[in-house]
PDB file of C-alpha atoms in Angstrom:
ATOM      1  CA  SER Z   1     193.346 148.666-109.444  1.00  0.00           C
ATOM      2  CA  LEU Z   2     196.590 150.643-108.842  1.00  0.00           C
ATOM      3  CA  LYS Z   3     195.919 153.635-106.483  1.00  0.00           C
ATOM      4  CA  GLN Z   4     196.209 157.015-108.460  1.00  0.00           C
ATOM      5  CA  ASP Z   5     199.512 158.862-107.461  1.00  0.00           C
ATOM      6  CA  MET Z   6     198.165 162.075-106.317  1.00  0.00           C
ATOM      7  CA  ALA Z   7     200.966 164.998-106.395  1.00  0.00           C
ATOM      8  CA  PRO Z   8     202.788 165.179-102.945  1.00  0.00           C
ATOM      9  CA  SER Z   9     202.204 168.089-100.532  1.00  0.00           C
ATOM     10  CA  ALA Z  10     204.431 170.454 -99.174  1.00  0.00           C
ATOM     11  CA  VAL Z  11     204.482 172.616 -95.684  1.00  0.00           C
ATOM     12  CA  LEU Z  12     207.163 175.801 -94.220  1.00  0.00           C
ATOM     13  CA  GLN Z  13     206.624 176.925 -90.897  1.00  0.00           C
ATOM     14  CA  GLU Z  14     206.810 180.246 -90.355  1.00  0.00           C
ATOM     15  CA  PRO Z  15     211.269 180.824 -90.651  1.00  0.00           C
ATOM     16  CA  ARG Z  16     213.010 182.395 -87.922  1.00  0.00           C
ATOM     17  CA  THR Z  17     216.454 184.682 -88.212  1.00  0.00           C
ATOM     18  CA  THR Z  18     219.223 183.283 -86.034  1.00  0.00           C
ATOM     19  CA  GLU Z  19     221.391 186.091 -83.958  1.00  0.00           C
ATOM     20  CA  ARG Z  20     223.978 186.153 -87.368  1.00  0.00           C
ATOM     21  CA  ALA Z  21     221.179 186.225 -89.663  1.00  0.00           C
ATOM     22  CA  VAL Z  22     220.558 183.322 -90.669  1.00  0.00           C
ATOM     23  CA  LEU Z  23     217.642 181.921 -92.240  1.00  0.00           C
ATOM     24  CA  GLN Z  24     216.099 179.006 -90.370  1.00  0.00           C
ATOM     25  CA  VAL Z  25     213.020 177.669 -92.135  1.00  0.00           C
ATOM     26  CA  ALA Z  26     211.067 174.142 -90.600  1.00  0.00           C
ATOM     27  CA  TYR Z  27     209.830 172.244 -93.456  1.00  0.00           C
ATOM     28  CA  GLY Z  28     207.661 168.905 -94.536  1.00  0.00           C
ATOM     29  CA  GLY Z  29     206.563 167.023 -97.184  1.00  0.00           C
ATOM     30  CA  LYS Z  30     204.072 164.085 -98.065  1.00  0.00           C
ATOM     31  CA  ASP Z  31     203.748 161.518-101.164  1.00  0.00           C
ATOM     32  CA  ASP Z  32     201.339 158.495-100.986  1.00  0.00           C
ATOM     33  CA  PHE Z  33     204.701 156.998-102.652  1.00  0.00           C
ATOM     34  CA  GLY Z  34     207.107 158.778-101.257  1.00  0.00           C
ATOM     35  CA  VAL Z  35     209.079 162.724-101.319  1.00  0.00           C
ATOM     36  CA  THR Z  36     212.020 161.785-103.808  1.00  0.00           C
ATOM     37  CA  ASP Z  37     213.203 165.809-103.643  1.00  0.00           C
ATOM     38  CA  MET Z  38     212.607 169.053-101.339  1.00  0.00           C
ATOM     39  CA  ARG Z  39     213.558 172.760-101.685  1.00  0.00           C
ATOM     40  CA  LEU Z  40     212.942 176.061-100.459  1.00  0.00           C
ATOM     41  CA  VAL Z  41     211.752 178.563-103.404  1.00  0.00           C
ATOM     42  CA  ILE Z  42     212.338 182.372-102.563  1.00  0.00           C
ATOM     43  CA  THR Z  43     210.756 184.976-105.272  1.00  0.00           C
ATOM     44  CA  GLN Z  44     211.477 188.300-105.733  1.00  0.00           C
ATOM     45  CA  GLY Z  45     209.784 189.897-107.773  1.00  0.00           C
ATOM     46  CA  LYS Z  46     209.573 187.784-111.372  1.00  0.00           C
ATOM     47  CA  GLU Z  47     212.796 186.241-110.266  1.00  0.00           C
ATOM     48  CA  SER Z  48     213.253 182.930-108.640  1.00  0.00           C
ATOM     49  CA  VAL Z  49     216.206 181.024-106.950  1.00  0.00           C
ATOM     50  CA  GLU Z  50     215.496 177.249-105.817  1.00  0.00           C
ATOM     51  CA  LEU Z  51     218.157 175.647-102.393  1.00  0.00           C
ATOM     52  CA  PRO Z  52     218.182 172.456-101.925  1.00  0.00           C
ATOM     53  CA  LEU Z  53     216.620 170.910 -98.672  1.00  0.00           C
ATOM     54  CA  ALA Z  54     217.783 167.578 -96.564  1.00  0.00           C
ATOM     55  CA  ILE Z  55     215.087 164.913 -96.987  1.00  0.00           C
ATOM     56  CA  GLN Z  56     215.326 163.325 -94.046  1.00  0.00           C
ATOM     57  CA  GLY Z  57     212.808 160.488 -91.995  1.00  0.00           C
ATOM     58  CA  ALA Z  58     213.004 156.722 -92.126  1.00  0.00           C
ATOM     59  CA  ASP Z  59     209.691 157.265 -93.998  1.00  0.00           C
ATOM     60  CA  PRO Z  60     210.525 158.881 -97.519  1.00  0.00           C
ATOM     61  CA  ARG Z  61     205.878 158.859 -97.573  1.00  0.00           C
ATOM     62  CA  GLU Z  62     206.747 161.503 -94.844  1.00  0.00           C
ATOM     63  CA  VAL Z  63     209.761 163.716 -94.444  1.00  0.00           C
ATOM     64  CA  LYS Z  64     210.518 166.775 -92.428  1.00  0.00           C
ATOM     65  CA  GLY Z  65     213.612 168.551 -91.483  1.00  0.00           C
ATOM     66  CA  ALA Z  66     214.909 171.952 -90.551  1.00  0.00           C
ATOM     67  CA  SER Z  67     217.757 174.271 -92.863  1.00  0.00           C
ATOM     68  CA  TYR Z  68     219.678 176.834 -91.817  1.00  0.00           C
ATOM     69  CA  GLN Z  69     220.873 179.392 -94.810  1.00  0.00           C
ATOM     70  CA  ASP Z  70     222.965 182.168 -94.720  1.00  0.00           C
ATOM     71  CA  LEU Z  71     221.663 184.412 -97.697  1.00  0.00           C
ATOM     72  CA  THR Z  72     223.660 187.475 -95.732  1.00  0.00           C
ATOM     73  CA  ALA Z  73     225.445 187.620 -99.284  1.00  0.00           C
ATOM     74  CA  HIS Z  74     223.022 187.219-101.516  1.00  0.00           C
ATOM     75  CA  PRO Z  75     221.861 190.640-103.304  1.00  0.00           C
ATOM     76  CA  TRP Z  76     217.906 189.835-101.788  1.00  0.00           C
ATOM     77  CA  ALA Z  77     218.873 190.242 -98.212  1.00  0.00           C
ATOM     78  CA  GLY Z  78     217.049 193.102 -96.886  1.00  0.00           C
ATOM     79  CA  LEU Z  79     214.465 192.760 -99.277  1.00  0.00           C
ATOM     80  CA  PRO Z  80     210.776 191.401 -99.238  1.00  0.00           C
ATOM     81  CA  VAL Z  81     210.516 187.991-100.499  1.00  0.00           C
ATOM     82  CA  GLU Z  82     208.433 185.029-100.853  1.00  0.00           C
ATOM     83  CA  LEU Z  83     209.175 181.692 -99.715  1.00  0.00           C
ATOM     84  CA  ARG Z  84     207.661 178.044 -99.870  1.00  0.00           C
ATOM     85  CA  ALA Z  85     208.565 174.424 -99.946  1.00  0.00           C
ATOM     86  CA  VAL Z  86     208.191 172.635-102.950  1.00  0.00           C
ATOM     87  CA  ALA Z  87     208.051 168.657-103.329  1.00  0.00           C
ATOM     88  CA  ARG Z  88     208.800 166.576-105.676  1.00  0.00           C
ATOM     89  CA  ASP Z  89     207.919 162.594-106.069  1.00  0.00           C
ATOM     90  CA  ALA Z  90     209.237 159.953-107.930  1.00  0.00           C
ATOM     91  CA  LEU Z  91     206.892 160.849-111.147  1.00  0.00           C
ATOM     92  CA  GLY Z  92     207.985 164.738-111.475  1.00  0.00           C
ATOM     93  CA  GLN Z  93     205.099 165.959-109.838  1.00  0.00           C
ATOM     94  CA  ILE Z  94     205.173 168.783-107.604  1.00  0.00           C
ATOM     95  CA  GLY Z  95     203.573 170.025-104.717  1.00  0.00           C
ATOM     96  CA  ALA Z  96     203.907 173.521-102.851  1.00  0.00           C
ATOM     97  CA  SER Z  97     202.910 175.232 -99.582  1.00  0.00           C
ATOM     98  CA  ALA Z  98     201.343 178.150 -99.168  1.00  0.00           C
ATOM     99  CA  PRO Z  99     203.784 181.464 -99.523  1.00  0.00           C
ATOM    100  CA  VAL Z 100     205.360 182.785 -97.000  1.00  0.00           C
ATOM    101  CA  ALA Z 101     206.350 186.569 -97.078  1.00  0.00           C
ATOM    102  CA  MET Z 102     209.777 188.026 -95.196  1.00  0.00           C
ATOM    103  CA  THR Z 103     211.941 190.243 -95.474  1.00  0.00           C
ATOM    104  CA  LEU Z 104     215.019 188.371 -95.993  1.00  0.00           C
ATOM    105  CA  PRO Z 105     217.875 188.710 -92.977  1.00  0.00           C
ATOM    106  CA  GLU Z 106     220.985 191.014 -93.528  1.00  0.00           C
ATOM    107  CA  ARG Z 107     224.261 191.345 -92.033  1.00  0.00           C
ATOM    108  CA  LYS Z 108     224.459 194.947 -90.817  1.00  0.00           C
ATOM    109  CA  PHE Z 109     226.892 197.238 -91.708  1.00  0.00           C
ATOM    110  CA  TYR Z 110     227.845 200.299 -89.749  1.00  0.00           C
ATOM    111  CA  HIS Z 111     230.691 201.906 -91.445  1.00  0.00           C
ATOM    112  CA  PRO Z 112     228.881 204.563 -93.737  1.00  0.00           C
ATOM    113  CA  VAL Z 113     230.219 203.845 -96.860  1.00  0.00           C
ATOM    114  CA  ALA Z 114     229.652 200.044 -96.860  1.00  0.00           C
ATOM    115  CA  ARG Z 115     226.311 201.274 -95.639  1.00  0.00           C
ATOM    116  CA  ALA Z 116     225.607 203.112 -98.317  1.00  0.00           C
ATOM    117  CA  ILE Z 117     226.708 200.882-100.975  1.00  0.00           C
ATOM    118  CA  ILE Z 118     224.893 197.302 -99.506  1.00  0.00           C
ATOM    119  CA  GLU Z 119     221.639 200.079 -99.892  1.00  0.00           C
ATOM    120  CA  GLN Z 120     222.915 200.402-103.505  1.00  0.00           C
ATOM    121  CA  ARG Z 121     222.997 196.881-104.238  1.00  0.00           C
ATOM    122  CA  LYS Z 122     219.535 196.122-103.045  1.00  0.00           C
ATOM    123  CA  ARG Z 123     218.013 198.916-105.468  1.00  0.00           C
ATOM    124  CA  LEU Z 124     220.226 197.022-108.106  1.00  0.00           C
ATOM    125  CA  ALA Z 125     218.170 194.002-106.869  1.00  0.00           C
ATOM    126  CA  GLN Z 126     214.534 194.677-106.959  1.00  0.00           C
ATOM    127  CA  ASP Z 127     215.254 196.616-110.422  1.00  0.00           C
ATOM    128  CA  SER Z 128     218.516 196.337-112.627  1.00  0.00           C
ATOM    129  CA  GLY Z 129     216.923 197.778-115.163  1.00  0.00           C
ATOM    130  CA  ALA Z 130     215.522 201.149-114.331  1.00  0.00           C
ATOM    131  CA  SER Z 131     218.674 201.319-111.186  1.00  0.00           C
ATOM    132  CA  ALA Z 132     221.573 200.912-112.975  1.00  0.00           C
ATOM    133  CA  LEU Z 133     222.071 204.653-113.966  1.00  0.00           C
ATOM    134  CA  LEU Z 134     220.912 205.380-110.324  1.00  0.00           C
ATOM    135  CA  VAL Z 135     223.438 203.721-108.665  1.00  0.00           C
ATOM    136  CA  ALA Z 136     225.975 204.637-110.828  1.00  0.00           C
ATOM    137  CA  ARG Z 137     225.235 208.295-109.879  1.00  0.00           C
ATOM    138  CA  ARG Z 138     225.364 207.209-106.445  1.00  0.00           C
ATOM    139  CA  LEU Z 139     228.910 205.451-106.234  1.00  0.00           C
ATOM    140  CA  ALA Z 140     230.328 208.160-108.490  1.00  0.00           C
ATOM    141  CA  GLN Z 141     228.782 211.023-105.573  1.00  0.00           C
ATOM    142  CA  LEU Z 142     230.986 208.092-102.865  1.00  0.00           C
ATOM    143  CA  MET Z 143     233.598 207.963-104.818  1.00  0.00           C
ATOM    144  CA  SER Z 144     234.079 211.701-105.271  1.00  0.00           C
ATOM    145  CA  GLN Z 145     234.623 211.231-101.241  1.00  0.00           C
ATOM    146  CA  PRO Z 146     237.471 209.599-100.871  1.00  0.00           C
ATOM    147  CA  ASP Z 147     237.718 210.594 -97.558  1.00  0.00           C
ATOM    148  CA  ALA Z 148     235.271 208.738 -96.445  1.00  0.00           C
ATOM    149  CA  PHE Z 149     236.687 205.545 -97.137  1.00  0.00           C
ATOM    150  CA  ASP Z 150     240.119 206.555 -95.766  1.00  0.00           C
ATOM    151  CA  ASN Z 151     241.672 207.429 -99.129  1.00  0.00           C
ATOM    152  CA  ASN Z 152     241.684 203.334 -99.906  1.00  0.00           C
ATOM    153  CA  ILE Z 153     242.653 202.596-103.358  1.00  0.00           C
ATOM    154  CA  THR Z 154     241.165 199.306-103.637  1.00  0.00           C
ATOM    155  CA  THR Z 155     237.821 201.013-103.070  1.00  0.00           C
ATOM    156  CA  PHE Z 156     238.434 203.636-104.956  1.00  0.00           C
ATOM    157  CA  MET Z 157     239.239 201.413-107.776  1.00  0.00           C
ATOM    158  CA  ALA Z 158     236.007 199.147-107.329  1.00  0.00           C
ATOM    159  CA  LEU Z 159     233.397 201.606-107.731  1.00  0.00           C
ATOM    160  CA  ASP Z 160     235.467 203.089-110.334  1.00  0.00           C
ATOM    161  CA  PHE Z 161     234.792 199.458-112.102  1.00  0.00           C
ATOM    162  CA  ALA Z 162     231.541 199.006-110.961  1.00  0.00           C
ATOM    163  CA  ILE Z 163     230.317 202.275-112.451  1.00  0.00           C
ATOM    164  CA  LYS Z 164     232.246 201.687-115.811  1.00  0.00           C
ATOM    165  CA  ARG Z 165     229.988 198.297-115.988  1.00  0.00           C
ATOM    166  CA  LEU Z 166     227.145 199.852-114.966  1.00  0.00           C
ATOM    167  CA  THR Z 167     226.988 201.898-117.427  1.00  0.00           C
ATOM    168  CA  SER Z 168     228.475 200.144-120.096  1.00  0.00           C
ATOM    169  CA  ASP Z 169     225.185 199.051-122.435  1.00  0.00           C
ATOM    170  CA  PRO Z 170     223.919 196.424-122.797  1.00  0.00           C
ATOM    171  CA  MET Z 171     224.532 194.656-119.123  1.00  0.00           C
ATOM    172  CA  GLY Z 172     223.599 191.049-118.986  1.00  0.00           C
ATOM    173  CA  LYS Z 173     222.677 188.864-115.857  1.00  0.00           C
ATOM    174  CA  GLU Z 174     226.427 187.583-115.232  1.00  0.00           C
ATOM    175  CA  GLU Z 175     227.799 190.975-115.481  1.00  0.00           C
ATOM    176  CA  LEU Z 176     225.351 192.545-113.343  1.00  0.00           C
ATOM    177  CA  ALA Z 177     225.998 189.586-110.946  1.00  0.00           C
ATOM    178  CA  ASP Z 178     229.692 190.102-110.892  1.00  0.00           C
ATOM    179  CA  VAL Z 179     228.821 193.909-110.106  1.00  0.00           C
ATOM    180  CA  GLN Z 180     226.771 192.725-107.294  1.00  0.00           C
ATOM    181  CA  GLN Z 181     229.691 190.790-105.728  1.00  0.00           C
ATOM    182  CA  LEU Z 182     232.264 193.662-106.284  1.00  0.00           C
ATOM    183  CA  MET Z 183     230.129 195.903-104.355  1.00  0.00           C
ATOM    184  CA  TRP Z 184     229.392 192.741-101.528  1.00  0.00           C
ATOM    185  CA  ASP Z 185     233.406 192.591-101.500  1.00  0.00           C
ATOM    186  CA  THR Z 186     234.023 196.459-101.828  1.00  0.00           C
ATOM    187  CA  ALA Z 187     231.464 196.178 -98.178  1.00  0.00           C
ATOM    188  CA  LEU Z 188     232.810 194.129 -96.518  1.00  0.00           C
ATOM    189  CA  ALA Z 189     236.463 194.961 -96.734  1.00  0.00           C
ATOM    190  CA  LEU Z 190     235.331 198.425 -95.565  1.00  0.00           C
ATOM    191  CA  GLU Z 191     233.202 197.070 -92.708  1.00  0.00           C
ATOM    192  CA  ASP Z 192     236.006 194.719 -91.143  1.00  0.00           C
ATOM    193  CA  GLY Z 193     238.632 196.790 -92.428  1.00  0.00           C
ATOM    194  CA  GLY Z 194     241.008 193.864 -93.505  1.00  0.00           C
ATOM    195  CA  ILE Z 195     242.120 196.353 -96.550  1.00  0.00           C
ATOM    196  CA  SER Z 196     242.727 199.751 -94.397  1.00  0.00           C
ATOM    197  CA  VAL Z 197     244.602 198.135 -91.402  1.00  0.00           C
ATOM    198  CA  ALA Z 198     246.604 196.129 -94.471  1.00  0.00           C
ATOM    199  CA  MET Z 199     247.145 199.771 -96.568  1.00  0.00           C
ATOM    200  CA  ARG Z 200     248.422 201.062 -93.259  1.00  0.00           C
ATOM    201  CA  GLU Z 201     250.814 198.597 -92.600  1.00  0.00           C
TER     202      GLU Z 201
END
Protein backbone atom coordinates (compact mmCIF):
# COMPACT_ATOMS: atom_id res chain seq x y z
CA SER A 1 0.00 0.00 0.00
CA LEU A 2 1.17 3.51 -0.75
CA LYS A 3 2.31 5.50 2.23
CA GLN A 4 -0.15 8.29 2.86
CA ASP A 5 1.33 11.68 2.04
CA MET A 6 1.06 13.83 5.15
CA ALA A 7 1.10 17.62 5.08
CA PRO A 8 4.56 19.17 5.49
CA SER A 9 5.76 20.68 8.75
CA ALA A 10 7.55 24.01 9.16
CA VAL A 11 9.58 25.65 11.89
CA LEU A 12 10.57 29.26 12.44
CA GLN A 13 13.26 30.22 14.92
CA GLU A 14 13.12 33.40 16.98
CA PRO A 15 13.75 36.18 14.43
CA ARG A 16 16.63 38.59 14.94
CA THR A 17 17.15 42.19 13.91
CA THR A 18 20.49 43.30 12.49
CA GLU A 19 22.13 46.65 13.30
CA ARG A 20 20.69 48.04 10.06
CA ALA A 21 17.13 47.04 11.08
CA VAL A 22 17.06 44.09 8.69
CA LEU A 23 14.91 41.13 9.74
CA GLN A 24 16.85 37.85 9.95
CA VAL A 25 14.87 34.60 10.07
CA ALA A 26 16.04 30.98 10.24
CA TYR A 27 13.50 28.40 9.09
CA GLY A 28 13.06 24.79 8.14
CA GLY A 29 10.54 22.49 6.48
CA LYS A 30 10.00 18.72 6.36
CA ASP A 31 7.87 16.52 4.13
CA ASP A 32 7.97 12.78 3.37
CA PHE A 33 7.98 13.45 -0.37
CA GLY A 34 9.76 16.82 -0.44
CA VAL A 35 9.07 20.48 0.24
CA THR A 36 8.47 22.40 -2.99
CA ASP A 37 7.86 25.91 -1.65
CA MET A 38 8.57 27.88 1.53
CA ARG A 39 7.25 31.29 2.51
CA LEU A 40 7.39 33.73 5.35
CA VAL A 41 3.87 34.93 6.13
CA ILE A 42 3.64 38.20 8.06
CA THR A 43 0.26 39.06 9.58
CA GLN A 44 -0.86 42.42 10.93
CA GLY A 45 -4.48 42.56 12.08
CA LYS A 46 -6.55 40.97 9.31
CA GLU A 47 -3.97 41.57 6.57
CA SER A 48 -1.01 39.42 5.64
CA VAL A 49 1.90 39.44 3.21
CA GLU A 50 3.87 36.46 1.89
CA LEU A 51 7.60 36.57 1.16
CA PRO A 52 9.29 33.68 -0.68
CA LEU A 53 12.00 31.80 1.22
CA ALA A 54 14.83 29.96 -0.52
CA ILE A 55 14.81 26.18 -0.20
CA GLN A 56 18.29 25.01 0.72
CA GLY A 57 19.80 21.59 1.42
CA ALA A 58 20.51 18.55 -0.76
CA ASP A 59 17.46 16.63 0.46
CA PRO A 60 14.09 18.24 -0.39
CA ARG A 61 12.46 16.16 2.38
CA GLU A 62 14.27 18.25 4.95
CA VAL A 63 15.08 21.83 4.03
CA LYS A 64 16.40 24.72 6.01
CA GLY A 65 17.67 28.19 5.44
CA ALA A 66 18.18 31.71 6.66
CA SER A 67 16.74 34.80 5.09
CA TYR A 68 17.42 38.51 5.41
CA GLN A 69 14.45 40.78 4.71
CA ASP A 70 14.75 44.57 4.70
CA LEU A 71 11.19 45.63 5.52
CA THR A 72 12.04 49.09 6.86
CA ALA A 73 10.13 50.72 3.98
CA HIS A 74 7.05 48.54 4.58
CA PRO A 75 4.09 50.38 6.18
CA TRP A 76 4.12 47.77 9.00
CA ALA A 77 7.69 48.59 10.09
CA GLY A 78 7.57 49.40 13.81
CA LEU A 79 4.21 47.66 14.27
CA PRO A 80 3.47 44.40 16.11
CA VAL A 81 3.10 41.47 13.70
CA GLU A 82 2.99 37.68 13.69
CA LEU A 83 5.42 35.66 11.60
CA ARG A 84 4.96 32.10 10.37
CA ALA A 85 7.05 29.88 8.14
CA VAL A 86 4.82 28.01 5.69
CA ALA A 87 5.91 24.90 3.75
CA ARG A 88 4.10 23.46 0.73
CA ASP A 89 4.53 20.04 -0.89
CA ALA A 90 3.95 18.85 -4.47
CA LEU A 91 0.30 18.06 -3.70
CA GLY A 92 -0.23 21.62 -2.52
CA GLN A 93 -0.59 20.56 1.11
CA ILE A 94 0.49 23.25 3.56
CA GLY A 95 2.12 23.16 6.95
CA ALA A 96 2.73 26.26 9.05
CA SER A 97 5.04 26.87 11.98
CA ALA A 98 3.81 28.18 15.30
CA PRO A 99 3.34 31.97 15.11
CA VAL A 100 6.12 34.20 16.43
CA ALA A 101 5.06 37.64 17.66
CA MET A 102 7.43 40.56 17.19
CA THR A 103 7.63 44.24 16.31
CA LEU A 104 8.90 44.59 12.75
CA PRO A 105 12.25 46.38 12.69
CA GLU A 106 12.04 50.01 11.65
CA ARG A 107 14.43 52.67 10.47
CA LYS A 108 15.11 55.40 13.01
CA PHE A 109 14.23 58.92 11.90
CA TYR A 110 15.78 61.91 13.66
CA HIS A 111 14.36 64.82 11.66
CA PRO A 112 11.26 65.82 13.68
CA VAL A 113 9.01 66.27 10.63
CA ALA A 114 10.21 63.02 9.05
CA ARG A 115 9.53 61.24 12.34
CA ALA A 116 6.04 62.76 12.57
CA ILE A 117 5.24 61.68 8.98
CA ILE A 118 6.38 58.10 9.72
CA GLU A 119 4.28 58.02 12.92
CA GLN A 120 1.20 58.98 10.89
CA ARG A 121 2.09 56.41 8.22
CA LYS A 122 2.13 53.70 10.91
CA ARG A 123 -1.24 54.89 12.18
CA LEU A 124 -2.61 54.62 8.66
CA ALA A 125 -1.21 51.10 8.30
CA GLN A 126 -2.96 49.92 11.44
CA ASP A 127 -6.41 51.06 10.38
CA SER A 128 -6.72 53.15 7.24
CA GLY A 129 -10.50 53.53 7.45
CA ALA A 130 -10.65 54.91 10.96
CA SER A 131 -7.53 57.02 10.83
CA ALA A 132 -7.40 58.59 7.35
CA LEU A 133 -9.02 61.86 8.46
CA LEU A 134 -6.99 62.03 11.68
CA VAL A 135 -3.80 61.51 9.70
CA ALA A 136 -4.86 64.16 7.16
CA ARG A 137 -5.45 66.59 10.04
CA ARG A 138 -2.03 65.87 11.54
CA LEU A 139 -0.33 66.31 8.15
CA ALA A 140 -2.17 69.62 7.74
CA GLN A 141 -0.68 70.75 11.08
CA LEU A 142 2.80 69.85 9.80
CA MET A 143 2.10 71.67 6.55
CA SER A 144 1.11 74.80 8.47
CA GLN A 145 4.63 74.95 10.00
CA PRO A 146 6.84 75.15 6.87
CA ASP A 147 9.78 76.49 8.91
CA ALA A 148 10.06 73.01 10.46
CA PHE A 149 11.02 71.62 7.04
CA ASP A 150 13.05 74.61 5.74
CA ASN A 151 10.08 75.83 3.66
CA ASN A 152 10.87 72.99 1.28
CA ILE A 153 8.39 73.22 -1.60
CA THR A 154 8.63 69.51 -2.45
CA THR A 155 7.71 68.53 1.11
CA PHE A 156 4.89 71.07 1.11
CA MET A 157 3.47 69.69 -2.15
CA ALA A 158 3.83 66.08 -0.97
CA LEU A 159 1.93 66.82 2.24
CA ASP A 160 -0.73 68.71 0.30
CA PHE A 161 -1.16 65.79 -2.12
CA ALA A 162 -1.33 63.24 0.73
CA ILE A 163 -4.00 65.29 2.53
CA LYS A 164 -6.13 65.55 -0.63
CA ARG A 165 -5.91 61.78 -1.21
CA LEU A 166 -6.69 60.94 2.43
CA THR A 167 -9.77 63.14 2.45
CA SER A 168 -11.15 62.01 -0.92
CA ASP A 169 -13.84 59.33 -0.96
CA PRO A 170 -13.58 56.47 -1.33
CA MET A 171 -9.90 55.63 -0.86
CA GLY A 172 -9.05 52.22 -2.29
CA LYS A 173 -6.07 49.98 -1.53
CA GLU A 174 -4.02 51.36 -4.40
CA GLU A 175 -4.57 54.98 -3.37
CA LEU A 176 -3.64 54.07 0.20
CA ALA A 177 -0.45 52.36 -1.00
CA ASP A 178 0.39 55.46 -3.09
CA VAL A 179 -0.06 57.75 -0.08
CA GLN A 180 2.02 55.47 2.15
CA GLN A 181 4.80 55.39 -0.46
CA LEU A 182 4.70 59.18 -0.81
CA MET A 183 4.90 59.60 2.97
CA TRP A 184 7.89 57.25 3.10
CA ASP A 185 9.70 59.03 0.25
CA THR A 186 9.03 62.44 1.83
CA ALA A 187 10.29 61.35 5.25
CA LEU A 188 13.37 59.77 3.68
CA ALA A 189 14.16 62.92 1.67
CA LEU A 190 13.82 65.09 4.78
CA GLU A 191 15.95 62.72 6.85
CA ASP A 192 18.71 62.34 4.30
CA GLY A 193 18.61 66.01 3.36
CA GLY A 194 18.86 65.19 -0.32
CA ILE A 195 16.14 67.61 -1.31
CA SER A 196 17.06 70.47 0.97
CA VAL A 197 20.72 70.35 -0.10
CA ALA A 198 19.71 70.40 -3.78
CA MET A 199 17.23 73.22 -3.14
CA ARG A 200 19.87 75.35 -1.41
CA GLU A 201 22.33 74.81 -4.26
